[in-house]
Short mmCIF file of C-alpha atoms in Angstrom, two decimals:
data_model
loop_
_atom_site.label_atom_id
_atom_site.label_comp_id
_atom_site.label_asym_id
_atom_site.label_seq_id
_atom_site.Cartn_x
_atom_site.Cartn_y
_atom_site.Cartn_z
CA MET L 1 75.98 155.93 72.25
CA LYS L 2 79.10 153.80 72.75
CA PRO L 3 78.97 150.58 70.72
CA ILE L 4 79.22 147.18 72.31
CA ILE L 5 81.84 144.77 71.03
CA ARG L 6 80.67 141.18 70.92
CA LYS L 7 81.31 137.88 69.21
CA ALA L 8 79.62 137.66 65.83
CA ALA L 9 76.43 135.63 65.58
CA LYS L 10 74.70 133.96 62.65
CA SER L 11 72.25 136.86 62.59
CA ASP L 12 75.13 139.26 61.75
CA LYS L 13 75.87 137.56 58.44
CA SER L 14 74.30 140.10 56.08
CA SER L 15 75.75 143.09 57.96
CA ILE L 16 79.25 141.61 57.90
CA PHE L 17 78.90 140.81 54.20
CA GLU L 18 77.95 144.42 53.42
CA LEU L 19 80.84 145.78 55.49
CA ALA L 20 83.31 143.35 53.90
CA ASN L 21 82.41 144.77 50.51
CA GLN L 22 83.18 148.29 51.78
CA LEU L 23 86.64 147.13 52.84
CA HIS L 24 87.87 145.62 49.61
CA GLU L 25 88.39 148.06 46.77
CA ARG L 26 89.75 145.64 44.22
CA VAL L 27 87.95 142.46 45.20
CA THR L 28 84.22 141.95 45.49
CA VAL L 29 83.34 139.43 48.18
CA ASP L 30 81.57 136.51 46.52
CA GLU L 31 78.27 136.02 48.35
CA LYS L 32 78.06 132.29 47.61
CA VAL L 33 81.57 131.69 48.97
CA PHE L 34 80.84 133.92 51.97
CA ASP L 35 77.64 131.97 52.70
CA MET L 36 79.50 128.65 52.47
CA HIS L 37 82.13 129.66 55.02
CA PHE L 38 80.49 132.10 57.43
CA GLU L 39 79.17 129.57 59.96
CA SER L 40 82.43 127.61 60.03
CA ILE L 41 84.35 130.83 60.69
CA ILE L 42 82.24 131.77 63.70
CA ALA L 43 82.47 128.20 65.03
CA ASP L 44 86.27 127.91 64.64
CA GLU L 45 88.09 128.28 67.97
CA LYS L 46 91.23 129.63 66.27
CA HIS L 47 89.28 132.27 64.42
CA ILE L 48 87.72 135.30 66.07
CA LEU L 49 85.04 137.37 64.40
CA MET L 50 83.80 140.27 66.52
CA VAL L 51 81.33 143.02 65.71
CA ALA L 52 80.76 146.53 66.98
CA GLU L 53 77.05 147.09 67.47
CA ARG L 54 75.38 150.41 68.17
CA ASP L 55 71.63 150.97 68.36
CA ASP L 56 70.99 147.40 67.12
CA GLU L 57 73.13 147.99 64.01
CA VAL L 58 76.47 146.37 63.22
CA VAL L 59 78.78 149.30 62.48
CA GLY L 60 82.09 147.44 62.30
CA TYR L 61 83.85 144.11 62.63
CA PHE L 62 87.22 142.44 62.71
CA SER L 63 88.29 138.99 61.65
CA ALA L 64 91.48 137.43 63.01
CA ASN L 65 93.01 134.01 63.53
CA MET L 66 95.63 132.40 65.72
CA HIS L 67 98.49 130.23 64.64
CA TYR L 68 101.89 129.16 65.91
CA ALA L 69 104.82 130.93 64.31
CA ILE L 70 108.39 129.75 64.65
CA TYR L 71 109.82 133.28 64.44
CA ALA L 72 107.58 134.44 67.33
CA ASN L 73 108.34 131.51 69.63
CA GLY L 74 104.64 131.01 70.18
CA LYS L 75 101.15 131.94 69.09
CA VAL L 76 100.47 134.89 66.83
CA MET L 77 97.12 136.60 66.35
CA TYR L 78 96.84 137.65 62.72
CA LEU L 79 94.35 140.39 61.88
CA ASP L 80 92.84 139.51 58.53
CA GLU L 81 90.51 142.46 58.27
CA ILE L 82 88.91 145.27 60.20
CA VAL L 83 86.30 147.64 58.84
CA VAL L 84 84.05 150.33 60.23
CA MET L 85 80.99 151.57 58.38
CA ASP L 86 81.79 154.75 56.44
CA SER L 87 79.20 156.79 58.37
CA ALA L 88 80.64 155.63 61.73
CA ARG L 89 84.31 156.38 61.07
CA GLY L 90 86.13 158.87 63.27
CA GLN L 91 84.17 157.77 66.35
CA LYS L 92 86.86 155.48 67.88
CA ILE L 93 84.99 152.30 66.90
CA GLY L 94 88.10 150.92 65.24
CA ASN L 95 90.01 151.57 68.47
CA LEU L 96 87.39 149.67 70.48
CA LEU L 97 87.60 146.74 68.08
CA MET L 98 91.39 146.70 68.29
CA GLU L 99 91.28 146.87 72.10
CA GLU L 100 89.02 143.80 72.10
CA LEU L 101 91.38 142.00 69.72
CA GLU L 102 94.34 142.77 71.98
CA THR L 103 92.47 141.60 75.09
CA PHE L 104 91.49 138.35 73.37
CA ALA L 105 95.05 137.79 72.10
CA ILE L 106 96.44 138.25 75.62
CA GLU L 107 93.84 135.83 77.03
CA GLN L 108 94.96 133.27 74.42
CA ASN L 109 98.64 133.75 75.38
CA CYS L 110 99.58 135.15 72.00
CA ILE L 111 103.07 136.64 71.69
CA LEU L 112 102.05 139.32 69.22
CA ILE L 113 99.40 140.62 66.86
CA SER L 114 100.40 140.93 63.22
CA LEU L 115 98.68 142.35 60.17
CA ALA L 116 99.47 143.51 56.67
CA THR L 117 98.16 146.79 55.34
CA ALA L 118 99.37 149.99 53.83
CA GLY L 119 96.05 151.80 53.81
CA ALA L 120 95.67 152.66 57.50
CA SER L 121 99.23 152.99 58.73
CA ASP L 122 98.52 156.09 60.86
CA PHE L 123 95.74 154.21 62.68
CA TYR L 124 97.98 151.24 63.49
CA ASN L 125 100.98 153.41 64.42
CA LYS L 126 98.84 155.29 66.97
CA LEU L 127 97.91 151.93 68.49
CA GLY L 128 101.58 151.01 68.96
CA PHE L 129 102.13 148.81 65.91
CA GLN L 130 105.48 148.93 64.14
CA THR L 131 106.26 148.28 60.49
CA LYS L 132 108.63 145.33 60.20
CA ALA L 133 108.24 143.83 56.74
CA GLY L 134 106.51 144.23 53.43
CA TYR L 135 103.45 142.27 52.40
CA TYR L 136 103.27 140.31 49.21
CA LYS L 137 100.39 138.42 47.69
CA LYS L 138 99.74 136.41 44.58
CA TYR L 139 96.24 135.60 43.42
CA LEU L 140 96.06 132.00 42.29
CA ASN L 141 92.95 132.31 40.14
#
């Protein structure tokens, strides 16, 4: 059955938390911090959190946010994370999530979608993304 893509709801919290921990290899998502911020994320108009649901089960999600960027001459949609449940991979669920992200970004008059990852470059290349710069990060704690 084809999953439906919909805006995340409060009832999706535990499913998203479990999926988030599948995504991050080096970092474990802190449940207390997640609980503190989840409702504000789904209420924030500049943040979009969408889930893929199949047979009443959340099998994937993406989290993205909009901001103005000088270099883009307008709004940019930044994809923070996208994850599909291990058992549901290879079924085009990631593609459906990315299509929804692109549709939403267009509706919001975004100039581009940006992201930073090295782990799924083939996936993003097939969707028309181009590598333009490296990604650096520095943990502050």
